[in-house]
């Protein structure tokens, strides 16, 4: 008996040591993860927000000044990389979330945090319902959660509990979007799927009606956007992915309407499979009133503009807007209903071997105002730093600095390329890591 107890004790000690080693290894891997910079623009061009690492930076375009964030919700500020930021449809709310498992909801009137929700897992995507009453967020296990917000805009209690809305069965959700009419919530994942779900009248009870699946991507789906169409209140969905395509969908039936091989159009597709994965579409942005879609493609120093022909439901390449004179590969895009500008950012956090832990570079492209009848078409133009709204003050706030050494940007570009290649690739765990994850997971099914 004594020998059995000793053997059991030694086994437990061995497990503890193995767990400690695996946990240290996983933490080291997490610490090495590079987080690409993000940008989001207020729907009516009141402000611009940039997230890089754990920093959330906002500039007020109306008053031409930097914004000071006020967080009196009782929760901590972001302590790890922010992975998603988004304005609500009417611009009154803004959400930030990421690797620290915090989902923070901000009132944009005074930029005060009105709610902090704690997720069980790291957050990969967020969305705000069109009526501003619910925030949805997806975790790395493929579960979409929903939390209701106070109707009067007052602060919600800390640790407000979120309810499960839907799930993608352990596939990381990469993007969440509400349809323009608010009837559907669309979720994309790294297993090539796009799911269209009817958003219920009582979301806290879960969403149980699937409208359609949009299937056709041959690699992970990285981003979603909607184009508004007069004959389609639910809008037309466009998606980008690791297969270097932008696809157009009818979300009611799940029908694939058209496919544009954007990677091939700019000669980014290589014969080597690994390189092909690195020509992924990293972001897409529908530009209001122009029927244009801006596309950011890995390794493309600039953006590609696609025209969406609404009557024929087709996509075509209009032009490539190149950025010359510096190493600028956009990691995120943003636009607004008014303003006539496309905003973009490049940058990353957790840069290894650099004195700068995080950096971002912001640029804007003009020429997207709706032309008057008979007026000549406007050409997209990359604005200089002095021409960007807000000028030096905006760039100093959103970038953290006006001047950054070109060598640092080259290192950042390589880091971002690696990060975007690895971000959505399924991890292959050793048997030891799998056992550790089973022992430490906190989302086991309730057997009662």
Short mmCIF file of C-alpha atoms in Angstrom, two decimals:
data_model
loop_
_atom_site.label_atom_id
_atom_site.label_comp_id
_atom_site.label_asym_id
_atom_site.label_seq_id
_atom_site.Cartn_x
_atom_site.Cartn_y
_atom_site.Cartn_z
CA UNK A 1 0.00 0.00 0.00
CA UNK A 2 2.79 2.38 0.93
CA UNK A 3 4.54 1.66 -2.37
CA UNK A 4 1.30 2.39 -4.24
CA UNK A 5 0.91 5.72 -2.48
CA UNK A 6 4.50 6.66 -3.25
CA UNK A 7 4.03 5.68 -6.90
CA UNK A 8 0.81 7.72 -7.12
CA UNK A 9 2.52 10.70 -5.52
CA UNK A 10 5.44 10.47 -7.94
CA UNK A 11 2.95 10.25 -10.85
CA UNK A 12 1.12 13.39 -9.64
CA UNK A 13 4.44 15.23 -9.24
CA UNK A 14 5.42 14.15 -12.74
CA UNK A 15 2.12 15.44 -14.14
CA UNK A 16 2.57 18.73 -12.28
CA UNK A 17 6.07 19.19 -13.69
CA UNK A 18 4.88 18.31 -17.22
CA UNK A 19 1.96 20.71 -16.89
CA UNK A 20 4.30 23.48 -15.75
CA UNK A 21 6.59 22.86 -18.72
CA UNK A 22 3.72 22.78 -21.22
CA UNK A 23 2.10 25.87 -19.70
CA UNK A 24 5.42 27.72 -19.87
CA UNK A 25 5.83 26.64 -23.50
CA UNK A 26 2.31 27.78 -24.43
CA UNK A 27 2.83 31.11 -22.65
CA UNK A 28 6.12 31.63 -24.49
CA UNK A 29 4.39 30.91 -27.80
CA UNK A 30 1.62 33.36 -26.90
CA UNK A 31 4.19 36.01 -25.95
CA UNK A 32 5.74 35.59 -29.41
CA UNK A 33 2.43 36.17 -31.25
CA UNK A 34 2.50 39.36 -33.27
CA UNK A 35 -0.75 41.35 -33.26
CA UNK A 36 -1.45 43.35 -36.45
CA UNK A 37 -2.59 46.96 -36.05
CA UNK A 38 -6.33 47.67 -36.52
CA UNK A 39 -8.30 50.72 -37.64
CA UNK A 40 -12.00 51.63 -37.41
CA UNK A 41 -13.80 54.77 -38.57
CA UNK A 42 -16.92 56.39 -37.10
CA UNK A 43 -19.91 55.94 -39.49
CA UNK A 44 -20.27 59.71 -39.98
CA UNK A 45 -16.53 60.42 -39.83
CA UNK A 46 -16.57 61.91 -36.31
CA UNK A 47 -13.52 60.00 -35.14
CA UNK A 48 -10.91 57.39 -36.04
CA UNK A 49 -9.66 54.63 -33.73
CA UNK A 50 -6.47 52.57 -33.97
CA UNK A 51 -5.52 49.57 -31.85
CA UNK A 52 -1.97 48.26 -31.70
CA UNK A 53 -1.03 45.81 -29.00
CA UNK A 54 -2.93 46.75 -25.85
CA UNK A 55 -3.10 50.43 -26.83
CA UNK A 56 -6.40 51.91 -27.97
CA UNK A 57 -5.91 55.32 -29.58
CA UNK A 58 -8.75 57.57 -30.71
CA UNK A 59 -8.73 60.93 -32.51
CA UNK A 60 -11.73 63.28 -32.66
CA UNK A 61 -12.03 64.57 -36.24
CA UNK A 62 -14.77 67.07 -35.39
CA UNK A 63 -12.76 68.89 -32.72
CA UNK A 64 -9.38 68.02 -34.25
CA UNK A 65 -7.99 66.67 -31.01
CA UNK A 66 -6.83 63.48 -29.33
CA UNK A 67 -9.40 61.62 -27.22
CA UNK A 68 -8.80 60.68 -23.60
CA UNK A 69 -10.50 57.41 -22.74
CA UNK A 70 -12.35 57.28 -19.43
CA UNK A 71 -12.70 53.82 -17.90
CA UNK A 72 -14.72 53.89 -14.70
CA UNK A 73 -16.46 50.58 -15.26
CA UNK A 74 -14.42 49.01 -12.49
CA UNK A 75 -12.59 46.67 -14.83
CA UNK A 76 -8.98 46.71 -15.91
CA UNK A 77 -7.78 48.46 -19.03
CA UNK A 78 -6.61 46.23 -21.85
CA UNK A 79 -3.50 44.37 -20.77
CA UNK A 80 -2.88 42.25 -23.86
CA UNK A 81 -3.22 42.54 -27.61
CA UNK A 82 -6.50 43.97 -28.90
CA UNK A 83 -7.74 41.73 -31.72
CA UNK A 84 -10.96 43.48 -32.78
CA UNK A 85 -12.45 46.98 -32.68
CA UNK A 86 -15.73 48.17 -34.14
CA UNK A 87 -18.17 51.09 -34.14
CA UNK A 88 -21.90 50.48 -33.94
CA UNK A 89 -24.14 51.31 -36.91
CA UNK A 90 -25.14 54.73 -35.54
CA UNK A 91 -21.71 55.44 -34.07
CA UNK A 92 -22.91 55.82 -30.48
CA UNK A 93 -21.10 52.68 -29.29
CA UNK A 94 -17.62 51.28 -29.83
CA UNK A 95 -16.28 47.87 -28.78
CA UNK A 96 -12.73 46.66 -28.20
CA UNK A 97 -11.67 43.12 -27.25
CA UNK A 98 -8.80 40.69 -27.53
CA UNK A 99 -6.29 38.40 -25.89
CA UNK A 100 -6.88 39.65 -22.33
CA UNK A 101 -10.43 38.21 -22.54
CA UNK A 102 -11.95 41.65 -21.87
CA UNK A 103 -14.79 43.00 -24.00
CA UNK A 104 -15.06 46.74 -23.38
CA UNK A 105 -18.02 48.80 -24.59
CA UNK A 106 -17.46 52.55 -24.97
CA UNK A 107 -19.92 55.42 -25.33
CA UNK A 108 -18.49 57.62 -28.10
CA UNK A 109 -20.24 60.76 -26.81
CA UNK A 110 -17.64 61.13 -24.07
CA UNK A 111 -15.50 58.06 -24.73
CA UNK A 112 -16.40 56.50 -21.41
CA UNK A 113 -16.36 52.74 -20.89
CA UNK A 114 -19.92 51.77 -19.97
CA UNK A 115 -19.43 48.01 -19.71
CA UNK A 116 -16.64 45.47 -19.26
CA UNK A 117 -17.50 41.86 -19.99
CA UNK A 118 -15.08 39.07 -19.12
CA UNK A 119 -14.86 36.25 -21.65
CA UNK A 120 -13.76 32.73 -20.72
CA UNK A 121 -11.50 32.59 -23.76
CA UNK A 122 -9.56 35.02 -25.91
CA UNK A 123 -11.82 37.05 -28.20
CA UNK A 124 -11.43 36.91 -31.99
CA UNK A 125 -14.35 38.98 -33.36
CA UNK A 126 -17.02 41.46 -32.22
CA UNK A 127 -20.25 42.97 -33.56
CA UNK A 128 -22.87 45.42 -32.29
CA UNK A 129 -26.54 44.89 -33.15
CA UNK A 130 -28.03 47.59 -35.36
CA UNK A 131 -30.33 48.80 -32.56
CA UNK A 132 -27.35 49.13 -30.19
CA UNK A 133 -28.95 46.90 -27.57
CA UNK A 134 -26.63 43.88 -27.85
CA UNK A 135 -22.94 43.20 -28.26
CA UNK A 136 -21.83 39.88 -29.71
CA UNK A 137 -18.33 38.48 -29.45
CA UNK A 138 -16.65 35.26 -30.55
CA UNK A 139 -14.01 33.36 -28.62
CA UNK A 140 -11.16 31.18 -29.89
CA UNK A 141 -13.22 28.01 -29.35
CA UNK A 142 -15.78 29.10 -31.94
CA UNK A 143 -18.58 30.17 -29.59
CA UNK A 144 -20.43 33.44 -30.20
CA UNK A 145 -21.68 35.12 -27.03
CA UNK A 146 -24.19 37.92 -26.59
CA UNK A 147 -24.66 40.47 -23.83
CA UNK A 148 -27.42 43.06 -23.52
CA UNK A 149 -26.67 46.72 -22.92
CA UNK A 150 -28.52 49.36 -20.89
CA UNK A 151 -31.09 51.16 -23.02
CA UNK A 152 -30.30 54.56 -21.49
CA UNK A 153 -26.54 54.28 -21.97
CA UNK A 154 -25.76 54.04 -18.27
CA UNK A 155 -22.93 51.86 -17.01
CA UNK A 156 -23.56 48.13 -16.94
CA UNK A 157 -22.32 46.15 -13.95
CA UNK A 158 -18.83 44.65 -14.09
CA UNK A 159 -18.71 40.92 -14.82
CA UNK A 160 -22.01 41.16 -16.65
CA UNK A 161 -22.59 37.61 -17.79
CA UNK A 162 -22.77 36.86 -21.48
CA UNK A 163 -25.04 34.17 -22.90
CA UNK A 164 -24.10 31.73 -25.68
CA UNK A 165 -25.73 32.67 -28.98
CA UNK A 166 -24.35 30.12 -31.46
CA UNK A 167 -21.26 27.97 -32.08
CA UNK A 168 -18.97 26.89 -34.91
CA UNK A 169 -17.84 23.69 -33.17
CA UNK A 170 -14.27 24.51 -32.11
CA UNK A 171 -13.36 26.44 -35.26
CA UNK A 172 -11.98 29.92 -34.62
CA UNK A 173 -14.42 32.59 -35.78
CA UNK A 174 -12.62 35.22 -37.79
CA UNK A 175 -15.33 37.78 -38.48
CA UNK A 176 -18.82 38.80 -37.29
CA UNK A 177 -21.17 41.14 -39.14
CA UNK A 178 -24.82 42.14 -38.87
CA UNK A 179 -26.75 42.50 -42.11
CA UNK A 180 -27.80 46.08 -43.00
CA UNK A 181 -31.42 45.36 -42.01
CA UNK A 182 -30.32 43.79 -38.71
CA UNK A 183 -32.17 40.51 -39.37
CA UNK A 184 -29.11 38.30 -39.64
CA UNK A 185 -25.77 37.84 -37.94
CA UNK A 186 -23.08 36.40 -40.21
CA UNK A 187 -20.08 34.53 -38.84
CA UNK A 188 -17.00 33.25 -40.71
CA UNK A 189 -14.41 30.76 -39.56
CA UNK A 190 -11.03 29.28 -40.43
CA UNK A 191 -12.66 26.06 -41.68
CA UNK A 192 -13.81 27.83 -44.88
CA UNK A 193 -17.42 28.30 -43.67
CA UNK A 194 -19.72 31.32 -43.55
CA UNK A 195 -22.87 30.87 -41.49
CA UNK A 196 -25.92 33.13 -41.78
CA UNK A 197 -28.08 33.02 -38.65
CA UNK A 198 -31.40 34.71 -37.97
CA UNK A 199 -30.81 37.11 -35.09
CA UNK A 200 -33.61 36.29 -32.62
CA UNK A 201 -35.91 38.72 -30.87
CA UNK A 202 -34.64 37.32 -27.56
CA UNK A 203 -30.91 36.81 -28.19
CA UNK A 204 -30.12 35.80 -24.61
CA UNK A 205 -32.07 32.59 -25.23
CA UNK A 206 -29.78 31.67 -28.13
CA UNK A 207 -30.08 31.74 -31.92
CA UNK A 208 -31.53 28.51 -33.27
CA UNK A 209 -32.54 29.34 -36.86
CA UNK A 210 -29.86 29.05 -39.51
CA UNK A 211 -30.79 30.87 -42.71
CA UNK A 212 -27.98 29.50 -44.89
CA UNK A 213 -24.35 28.47 -45.23
CA UNK A 214 -22.16 30.22 -47.80
CA UNK A 215 -19.68 27.57 -48.92
CA UNK A 216 -17.03 28.02 -51.58
CA UNK A 217 -13.80 29.28 -50.06
CA UNK A 218 -11.01 26.72 -50.24
CA UNK A 219 -9.01 28.25 -47.37
CA UNK A 220 -9.94 30.09 -44.18
CA UNK A 221 -12.32 33.05 -44.43
CA UNK A 222 -10.55 36.11 -43.05
CA UNK A 223 -13.03 38.97 -43.41
CA UNK A 224 -16.63 39.95 -44.21
CA UNK A 225 -18.39 43.10 -45.38
CA UNK A 226 -21.83 44.09 -46.67
CA UNK A 227 -22.76 46.14 -49.71
CA UNK A 228 -26.10 47.93 -49.50
CA UNK A 229 -28.40 47.35 -52.47
CA UNK A 230 -31.76 49.08 -53.14
CA UNK A 231 -33.43 45.79 -54.07
CA UNK A 232 -31.95 43.83 -51.18
CA UNK A 233 -32.61 45.15 -47.65
CA UNK A 234 -30.39 42.44 -46.16
CA UNK A 235 -27.53 43.59 -48.39
CA UNK A 236 -25.04 41.65 -50.48
CA UNK A 237 -22.28 39.87 -48.61
CA UNK A 238 -18.64 39.91 -49.72
CA UNK A 239 -15.91 37.81 -48.14
CA UNK A 240 -12.14 37.49 -48.40
CA UNK A 241 -9.95 34.56 -47.51
CA UNK A 242 -6.71 32.67 -47.51
CA UNK A 243 -7.46 31.38 -51.02
CA UNK A 244 -6.70 34.88 -52.38
CA UNK A 245 -10.27 35.44 -53.52
CA UNK A 246 -13.06 37.89 -52.82
CA UNK A 247 -16.48 36.28 -53.16
CA UNK A 248 -20.00 37.69 -53.40
CA UNK A 249 -22.98 35.95 -51.80
CA UNK A 250 -26.75 35.95 -51.57
CA UNK A 251 -27.18 35.30 -47.86
CA UNK A 252 -30.84 34.28 -48.12
CA UNK A 253 -30.04 31.22 -50.21
CA UNK A 254 -26.30 30.95 -49.57
CA UNK A 255 -25.68 31.15 -53.31
CA UNK A 256 -22.23 32.16 -54.55
CA UNK A 257 -22.84 35.02 -56.98
CA UNK A 258 -19.31 35.76 -58.18
CA UNK A 259 -15.64 35.17 -57.40
CA UNK A 260 -12.76 37.53 -58.04
CA UNK A 261 -9.25 36.02 -58.02
CA UNK A 262 -7.59 39.09 -56.53
CA UNK A 263 -4.29 37.39 -55.73
CA UNK A 264 -3.83 36.30 -59.32
CA UNK A 265 -4.74 39.78 -60.55
CA UNK A 266 -1.66 41.28 -58.90
CA UNK A 267 0.60 38.30 -59.50
CA UNK A 268 0.79 37.25 -55.87
CA UNK A 269 -0.05 33.59 -56.30
CA UNK A 270 3.10 31.48 -56.15
CA UNK A 271 3.51 27.85 -57.09
CA UNK A 272 4.65 27.04 -53.56
CA UNK A 273 1.68 26.31 -51.30
CA UNK A 274 3.22 28.05 -48.30
CA UNK A 275 3.75 31.25 -50.25
CA UNK A 276 0.22 31.04 -51.64
CA UNK A 277 -1.20 31.03 -48.12
CA UNK A 278 0.69 34.28 -47.51
CA UNK A 279 -1.18 36.07 -50.30
CA UNK A 280 -4.30 36.00 -48.18
CA UNK A 281 -6.91 38.75 -48.29
CA UNK A 282 -6.30 40.39 -44.92
CA UNK A 283 -9.21 42.85 -44.94
CA UNK A 284 -12.02 44.15 -47.09
CA UNK A 285 -14.01 47.36 -46.74
CA UNK A 286 -17.17 48.40 -48.56
CA UNK A 287 -17.01 52.08 -49.52
CA UNK A 288 -20.51 53.61 -49.19
CA UNK A 289 -22.28 55.17 -52.20
CA UNK A 290 -19.56 54.05 -54.63
CA UNK A 291 -20.29 50.33 -55.03
CA UNK A 292 -16.57 49.87 -54.47
CA UNK A 293 -14.79 47.35 -52.27
CA UNK A 294 -11.28 48.06 -51.01
CA UNK A 295 -9.16 44.95 -50.57
CA UNK A 296 -5.95 44.57 -48.57
CA UNK A 297 -3.82 41.68 -49.79
CA UNK A 298 -0.76 40.39 -48.02
CA UNK A 299 2.48 41.67 -49.57
CA UNK A 300 0.60 44.24 -51.71
CA UNK A 301 1.91 47.72 -50.93
CA UNK A 302 -1.42 49.44 -51.40
CA UNK A 303 -5.01 48.38 -51.94
CA UNK A 304 -7.04 46.87 -54.74
CA UNK A 305 -10.39 48.41 -55.65
CA UNK A 306 -13.20 46.17 -56.89
CA UNK A 307 -16.40 47.40 -58.51
CA UNK A 308 -19.62 45.66 -57.54
CA UNK A 309 -22.13 45.74 -60.38
CA UNK A 310 -25.41 45.46 -58.49
CA UNK A 311 -27.75 44.61 -61.42
CA UNK A 312 -25.58 41.72 -62.62
CA UNK A 313 -24.23 40.82 -59.15
CA UNK A 314 -20.63 40.65 -60.39
CA UNK A 315 -17.22 41.79 -59.16
CA UNK A 316 -14.44 43.27 -61.28
CA UNK A 317 -11.06 44.82 -60.57
CA UNK A 318 -11.12 48.60 -61.07
CA UNK A 319 -7.54 49.46 -60.19
CA UNK A 320 -4.69 48.99 -57.76
CA UNK A 321 -3.78 52.04 -55.66
CA UNK A 322 -0.09 51.68 -54.90
CA UNK A 323 1.74 53.32 -52.02
CA UNK A 324 5.22 54.34 -53.05
CA UNK A 325 8.15 55.69 -51.12
CA UNK A 326 7.79 53.52 -48.04
CA UNK A 327 7.11 49.96 -46.95
CA UNK A 328 3.35 50.07 -46.31
CA UNK A 329 1.30 46.86 -46.48
CA UNK A 330 -2.13 47.59 -44.90
CA UNK A 331 -3.20 45.32 -42.06
CA UNK A 332 -6.65 46.91 -41.62
CA UNK A 333 -9.05 49.19 -43.56
CA UNK A 334 -11.89 51.51 -42.57
CA UNK A 335 -14.34 53.97 -44.14
CA UNK A 336 -17.45 55.95 -43.24
CA UNK A 337 -20.78 56.88 -44.77
CA UNK A 338 -19.53 60.44 -45.16
CA UNK A 339 -16.03 61.76 -45.55
CA UNK A 340 -15.09 60.30 -48.91
CA UNK A 341 -11.93 58.72 -47.49
CA UNK A 342 -10.57 55.22 -47.12
CA UNK A 343 -8.41 54.90 -44.00
CA UNK A 344 -5.76 52.23 -43.57
CA UNK A 345 -3.14 51.23 -41.06
CA UNK A 346 -0.09 49.03 -41.02
CA UNK A 347 1.85 47.95 -37.97
CA UNK A 348 2.14 45.39 -35.24
CA UNK A 349 2.90 44.81 -31.57
CA UNK A 350 5.33 42.48 -29.81
CA UNK A 351 8.06 43.07 -32.37
CA UNK A 352 11.01 40.86 -31.47
CA UNK A 353 14.52 42.32 -31.64
CA UNK A 354 13.26 45.92 -31.74
CA UNK A 355 13.43 48.71 -29.20
CA UNK A 356 9.88 49.62 -30.19
CA UNK A 357 7.35 47.15 -28.78
CA UNK A 358 4.56 48.32 -31.07
CA UNK A 359 4.14 50.69 -33.98
CA UNK A 360 1.51 51.80 -36.45
CA UNK A 361 1.47 53.93 -39.59
CA UNK A 362 -1.77 55.53 -40.76
CA UNK A 363 -2.65 56.64 -44.28
CA UNK A 364 -5.79 57.78 -46.10
CA UNK A 365 -6.94 57.65 -49.72
CA UNK A 366 -9.28 60.34 -51.08
CA UNK A 367 -11.51 60.37 -54.15
CA UNK A 368 -14.53 58.44 -52.92
CA UNK A 369 -17.07 61.26 -52.69
CA UNK A 370 -20.13 60.67 -54.84
CA UNK A 371 -19.69 62.68 -58.04
CA UNK A 372 -22.34 65.13 -59.19
CA UNK A 373 -24.16 64.32 -62.45
CA UNK A 374 -21.94 65.32 -65.36
CA UNK A 375 -18.88 65.84 -63.17
CA UNK A 376 -15.70 63.91 -64.04
CA UNK A 377 -14.93 60.76 -62.09
CA UNK A 378 -12.62 61.30 -59.11
CA UNK A 379 -9.39 59.35 -59.04
CA UNK A 380 -8.24 57.78 -55.77
CA UNK A 381 -5.23 59.63 -54.38
CA UNK A 382 -3.04 58.65 -51.43
CA UNK A 383 -2.92 61.71 -49.19
CA UNK A 384 0.32 63.05 -47.81
CA UNK A 385 0.73 63.38 -44.05
CA UNK A 386 -0.07 67.10 -44.21
CA UNK A 387 -3.24 66.45 -46.26
CA UNK A 388 -4.76 63.90 -43.90
CA UNK A 389 -7.60 65.32 -41.74
CA UNK A 390 -6.13 66.12 -38.34
CA UNK A 391 -2.64 66.33 -39.80
CA UNK A 392 0.29 66.05 -37.42
CA UNK A 393 -1.89 65.90 -34.32
CA UNK A 394 -3.82 62.90 -35.63
CA UNK A 395 -0.72 61.02 -36.74
CA UNK A 396 1.09 61.61 -33.46
CA UNK A 397 -1.90 60.26 -31.56
CA UNK A 398 -2.74 57.26 -33.72
CA UNK A 399 0.83 56.29 -34.60
CA UNK A 400 2.46 57.23 -31.31
CA UNK A 401 5.20 59.01 -33.25
CA UNK A 402 5.59 61.02 -36.44
CA UNK A 403 8.90 59.53 -37.51
CA UNK A 404 9.84 55.86 -37.39
CA UNK A 405 13.03 54.43 -38.81
CA UNK A 406 12.51 52.62 -42.13
CA UNK A 407 14.44 49.61 -40.83
CA UNK A 408 11.88 49.23 -38.06
CA UNK A 409 9.08 49.25 -40.62
CA UNK A 410 10.84 46.58 -42.67
CA UNK A 411 11.08 44.42 -39.56
CA UNK A 412 7.43 45.13 -38.77
CA UNK A 413 6.39 44.18 -42.32
CA UNK A 414 8.15 40.83 -42.00
CA UNK A 415 6.61 40.25 -38.56
CA UNK A 416 3.13 41.07 -39.83
CA UNK A 417 3.58 38.76 -42.81
CA UNK A 418 4.53 35.90 -40.52
CA UNK A 419 1.70 36.73 -38.11
CA UNK A 420 -0.95 36.83 -40.82
CA UNK A 421 0.32 33.55 -42.29
CA UNK A 422 0.19 31.82 -38.90
CA UNK A 423 -2.84 33.53 -37.36
CA UNK A 424 -5.45 31.13 -38.69
CA UNK A 425 -3.43 28.00 -39.30
CA UNK A 426 -4.64 25.19 -37.09
CA UNK A 427 -2.16 24.37 -34.37
CA UNK A 428 -0.85 20.82 -34.19
CA UNK A 429 -0.46 19.80 -30.54
CA UNK A 430 1.77 17.07 -29.17
CA UNK A 431 0.16 14.35 -27.06
CA UNK A 432 1.55 16.02 -23.93
CA UNK A 433 -0.01 19.37 -24.83
CA UNK A 434 -3.33 17.75 -25.66
CA UNK A 435 -3.44 16.05 -22.26
CA UNK A 436 -2.51 19.30 -20.54
CA UNK A 437 -5.25 21.20 -22.36
CA UNK A 438 -7.80 18.54 -21.39
CA UNK A 439 -6.79 18.80 -17.73
CA UNK A 440 -6.87 22.60 -17.64
CA UNK A 441 -9.80 23.50 -19.90
CA UNK A 442 -12.63 25.38 -18.20
CA UNK A 443 -15.34 24.85 -20.80
CA UNK A 444 -16.20 21.19 -20.22
CA UNK A 445 -19.77 20.25 -21.00
CA UNK A 446 -22.19 20.11 -18.13
CA UNK A 447 -23.28 16.48 -17.80
CA UNK A 448 -26.16 17.23 -15.48
#
